[in-house]
Amino acid sequence: MIRFFAAPIAAIALLSTAAGGAFAEGFDSRDIMGFGPSFFRGGSSPIPRTTVYYTGNYAPGTVVVNTSERRLYLVLQNGQALRYGIGVGRDGFRWGGVHRITAKKEWPDWTPPSQMLARRPDLPRHMKGGIENPLGARAMYLGSTLYRIHGSNEPETIGQAVSSGCFRMTNEDVSDLYSRVSVGTKVVVLNN
């Protein structure tokens, strides 16, 4: 059994040495399973996901978006929540209200709404889902609004007010949230 693993490890070590260490520095074992940085191509969030104490009066499973904090909370049991960094709407595009997640999509297509096309006629009329798509790896659609909680390939925008009203997360964080919520989940958007 030891011999079975020894050969691949020796091969990696040899390649690393032959490449002057460059192979080892650029290698991330998570890429083998398809979930490393090359898969999500967006880097990590400048605001790390963390479990925090949460005093809000919401039932476990509720998603609370606090636009002034630029944070999204998934309420857990025992007065805790998962806190994620998000990008929010820029001035004039922030909003508040209570909705439910009405749809979830992996690698969603993007069709800019007419209001966005009026402001930005240079945008494509439709874009297939994929790594270059601005909705990123996952999207959760909010009620009958035009807005979503979605991924982003621009991690530097997390914590910023840059969108047209949607809530951006890194692809890694939006994939984590996507796996924890379902269609019908209540989403409270606080715009203080």
XYZ file of C-alpha atoms in Angstrom:
192
model
C 0.000 0.000 0.000
C 2.830 2.386 0.859
C 4.403 1.734 -2.559
C 1.094 2.672 -4.212
C 1.302 6.218 -2.798
C 5.091 6.566 -2.866
C 5.410 6.699 -6.667
C 3.009 9.649 -7.222
C 4.523 11.585 -4.304
C 8.038 10.988 -5.640
C 6.935 12.119 -9.113
C 5.500 15.364 -7.730
C 8.663 15.989 -5.694
C 10.840 15.344 -8.754
C 8.800 17.677 -10.944
C 8.868 20.319 -8.223
C 12.657 20.105 -7.953
C 13.134 20.085 -11.724
C 10.973 23.181 -12.083
C 12.937 25.010 -9.414
C 10.015 24.833 -6.999
C 7.657 26.698 -9.318
C 5.383 23.681 -9.709
C 4.960 23.270 -5.975
C 4.232 26.964 -5.452
C 1.498 27.019 -8.112
C -0.025 23.662 -7.232
C -3.183 23.478 -5.121
C -4.375 19.967 -4.339
C -7.985 21.193 -4.325
C -7.688 21.625 -8.110
C -7.631 17.840 -8.451
C -11.186 17.636 -7.131
C -12.266 20.660 -9.149
C -12.787 23.046 -6.242
C -9.526 24.940 -5.998
C -8.886 28.580 -6.876
C -8.607 27.761 -10.581
C -12.146 26.353 -10.553
C -13.828 29.391 -9.041
C -11.347 31.867 -10.523
C -12.253 34.677 -8.233
C -9.948 34.334 -5.293
C -10.944 34.469 -1.690
C -13.112 37.118 -0.138
C -11.445 40.165 1.407
C -14.063 39.619 4.155
C -13.719 36.056 5.438
C -16.831 33.975 6.149
C -17.193 33.421 9.883
C -19.622 32.230 12.546
C -20.703 35.076 14.833
C -23.105 35.690 17.698
C -26.309 37.137 16.280
C -28.968 38.953 18.312
C -31.494 39.596 15.546
C -35.017 38.305 16.091
C -35.163 35.995 13.050
C -35.847 32.267 12.847
C -32.951 29.915 12.077
C -32.596 29.495 8.325
C -33.476 33.138 7.561
C -31.094 35.108 5.359
C -30.590 38.695 6.538
C -28.844 41.163 4.239
C -27.549 44.289 5.978
C -26.688 46.725 3.194
C -25.079 49.319 5.480
C -22.737 46.683 6.951
C -22.256 45.047 3.547
C -22.762 41.691 5.201
C -25.150 38.781 4.708
C -26.153 36.618 7.676
C -27.550 33.101 7.591
C -29.254 32.751 10.971
C -28.327 29.554 12.817
C -29.499 27.991 16.087
C -28.400 29.181 19.536
C -28.011 32.887 18.757
C -25.426 32.424 16.035
C -25.183 33.190 12.331
C -22.823 32.623 9.449
C -21.612 36.037 8.306
C -20.495 36.601 4.716
C -19.029 39.676 3.057
C -21.103 40.989 0.145
C -21.094 43.692 -2.491
C -24.267 45.808 -2.507
C -26.029 48.300 -4.767
C -24.313 51.596 -5.379
C -26.023 54.900 -4.489
C -29.520 54.970 -5.936
C -29.651 51.163 -6.288
C -29.933 50.015 -2.671
C -33.277 48.690 -1.513
C -34.956 46.887 1.367
C -37.803 44.470 1.936
C -38.745 40.884 2.646
C -38.764 38.247 -0.079
C -38.237 34.540 -0.493
C -35.783 32.646 -2.651
C -37.936 31.622 -5.610
C -35.269 29.871 -7.702
C -31.698 28.619 -7.446
C -29.389 28.105 -10.413
C -25.869 26.764 -10.862
C -23.761 28.651 -13.414
C -26.798 30.736 -14.444
C -27.266 32.464 -17.778
C -27.483 36.257 -17.606
C -29.873 38.488 -19.519
C -29.420 42.116 -18.442
C -32.785 43.776 -17.700
C -33.952 46.557 -20.025
C -33.243 49.197 -17.352
C -29.607 48.104 -17.217
C -29.321 47.988 -21.014
C -30.665 51.555 -21.179
C -27.804 52.663 -18.906
C -25.214 50.383 -20.507
C -26.045 49.684 -24.169
C -22.583 48.096 -24.571
C -23.627 45.048 -22.501
C -24.403 41.750 -24.208
C -28.107 40.966 -24.632
C -27.584 37.447 -23.246
C -24.662 35.539 -21.807
C -24.486 31.788 -21.202
C -23.511 30.632 -17.741
C -19.834 30.004 -17.126
C -16.699 31.337 -15.549
C -16.852 34.680 -17.412
C -20.529 35.279 -16.598
C -21.022 38.147 -14.098
C -23.510 36.059 -12.049
C -20.714 33.680 -11.146
C -21.061 30.110 -9.929
C -24.500 30.296 -8.288
C -27.541 32.570 -8.137
C -30.540 32.701 -5.822
C -33.456 34.699 -7.224
C -35.427 36.953 -4.864
C -39.202 36.910 -5.310
C -40.535 38.712 -8.340
C -37.728 41.299 -8.194
C -34.943 41.679 -10.730
C -32.460 41.040 -7.926
C -30.379 38.036 -6.929
C -27.806 36.905 -4.452
C -25.105 35.734 -6.832
C -21.441 34.962 -7.269
C -18.825 37.246 -8.694
C -15.502 36.808 -10.433
C -14.369 40.125 -8.940
C -13.566 39.436 -5.260
C -12.235 42.958 -4.883
C -15.847 44.251 -5.102
C -16.887 42.404 -1.937
C -17.510 44.998 0.779
C -18.140 47.665 -1.865
C -21.269 49.395 -3.199
C -20.937 48.668 -6.912
C -23.908 46.657 -8.200
C -27.244 47.625 -9.731
C -29.090 46.226 -6.712
C -28.010 42.579 -6.587
C -25.923 41.162 -3.762
C -22.523 39.846 -4.836
C -20.506 37.200 -3.042
C -17.319 35.415 -3.973
C -17.998 32.221 -5.907
C -16.729 30.218 -2.936
C -19.085 31.961 -0.486
C -22.128 31.906 -2.763
C -21.604 28.181 -3.349
C -21.486 27.639 0.409
C -24.676 29.638 1.005
C -26.389 27.934 -1.960
C -25.769 24.544 -0.365
C -27.343 25.692 2.931
C -30.593 27.326 1.729
C -33.543 26.147 -0.311
C -36.268 27.607 -2.484
C -38.715 29.261 -0.096
C -36.039 30.566 2.298
C -37.007 33.954 3.741
C -34.648 36.815 2.830
C -34.812 40.075 4.813
C -33.009 43.021 3.205
C -32.242 45.813 5.676
C -31.407 49.146 4.052
C -30.601 51.532 6.891
